[in-house]
Amino acid sequence: METYSWYNITVVCFAAFGSLFTGYSLAVFAFTIGQPTFYSSLGLEQNSTAPGYSYTSEIIGASNGIFFGTGFFGCFLAGWAGNRFGRVNGFRIAAVTGIIGGILQCASQSPVMFLVARAVAGLAAGHTMAAMPTYFTEVAPPHSRGLITGAHAIFINIGYCIAGWIGFGCYFTPGSAFAWRFPFSVVCIWGLCLLAGSLYVPESPRFLVQHDDHQKALDILIRLHRDPRDPNNTFARQELQMIVQKWQTEKEVVKRDGRWRLFTKKANRQRLFLAWLVMVGGQNIGPLVINNYNVLLYGSLGLGSTTSLLLSAVYNSVGLIIACIGGLIADRLGRRKALIAGYVSITCVFAILTGMIAKYNTTPTKSWATAATTMIYIYVVCYNSFVDLNQFTFATEIFPTHVRNQASAVAISGLFLADILWLNLLPTATATIGWKYYLVFACLATVHTVYLAFFLPETSGWHLEEMDHVMTTGGRNAQSQLDDENIKGVGDSNHVEAIASETQLQGKE
């Protein structure tokens, strides 16, 4: 019977230190720019009306731009390292890089040194952003994959939450560089936790099968999915058989098509484009623009520094609670329903929020500031309930095993690419067109909603080895073969590339 064991849960929790590291690394700078001593320590002007503030604005923009720029390349590093050295060794590479980045950020003495530190930190964050959901997908049973892979987004939100409250607490150490250096030093703690956790978590069974270590893969599957009601471990053995059969077919594809098969095969390109659009779409609806600049956004609504930091911390705490609820309903709703519901609701919320910010700019009253702040909280409820968790699950589960690590890395790199654009445009856009900048996200949300409604298949409940069938049928009006305890032919009949290749060979003969 399909299930997951306590060992499966502890594996996810230990590995999720990588997700927590990602979330904290993404969030910590948002609270740093609310600390007065950050500016004085690096010789930056904090007063937005002073002549030298333009340089400060450039450094803030560059800090985000460089972080997400190297994060983009970190995704590709995750794809390469995960295939070359294994998923777990890839975690260790990311952890060491992250620790170095945390040390450099904490010890920065000048804007230049800080930008270099942000580059190293971004590389590590990009690595873990892409590596963790791929691993979670490969160790999760089909009907719980939304929850288990969703742990990536949940722990990212834990990282955001911790960063928020640390930033708020450190604000009350005026006149001390501790207020901004300590939050960056905590990055090292999460890196060390990930490094320690990598000693406990097992290698991905699918990676082991790719390297012909079937017995070790079976041992791990049995531990991950052990069921006291099934002393023969039937489900684990059937899953291994399915993985092995599928890999036998995919191995021939790998030999024949070479290293660029992800881009040279139409089926792979179509999936890659869809997954990439899901990840880019998740950022085109504005979450990190709000997350990374919410302190400044609250300030633009007339709220003080202390209130802005407190609201940001509460915002991230609400996001964490909602993400946990989203994890519980992910497999019940399925990817398609959840994502479309999320996009529709966010489109409405962003349109209303934009109108309220516009109204506040013309009539700066406390009531309009309160209304806009409320809509920001409703936004995170919609985003974390339906979009945040499911986008990572979908982007990692739809690919064949032989390209999953690279394809997931490319798809998730779209997140960083979109954020580079939006975060770097934000300071200039808000200074020139103001509230109209947020109209862009409302329009993009509408476009993505329409696209997903037509092209997004339902992948929930299917085994990874059955995704070829899902992508051709949309996942509707069918049943998982392993649910029927019938896995005959899965490895040699469902792979769309293999079908096409076999037909070509028969024609030649």
PDB file of C-alpha atoms in Angstrom, residues 57 423-434:
ATOM      1  CA  SER A  57      19.575  53.424  -4.300  1.00  0.00           C
ATOM      2  CA  LEU A 423      13.442  43.939  -8.644  1.00  0.00           C
ATOM      3  CA  ASN A 424      15.825  46.056 -10.688  1.00  0.00           C
ATOM      4  CA  LEU A 425      12.985  47.878 -12.406  1.00  0.00           C
ATOM      5  CA  LEU A 426      11.194  48.613  -9.130  1.00  0.00           C
ATOM      6  CA  PRO A 427      13.236  51.601  -7.824  1.00  0.00           C
ATOM      7  CA  THR A 428      13.151  53.370 -11.190  1.00  0.00           C
ATOM      8  CA  ALA A 429       9.550  52.443 -11.938  1.00  0.00           C
ATOM      9  CA  THR A 430       8.211  53.600  -8.579  1.00  0.00           C
ATOM     10  CA  ALA A 431      10.123  56.859  -8.952  1.00  0.00           C
ATOM     11  CA  THR A 432       8.752  57.543 -12.455  1.00  0.00           C
ATOM     12  CA  ILE A 433       5.313  55.914 -12.792  1.00  0.00           C
ATOM     13  CA  GLY A 434       4.619  55.181  -9.125  1.00  0.00           C
TER      14      GLY A 434
END
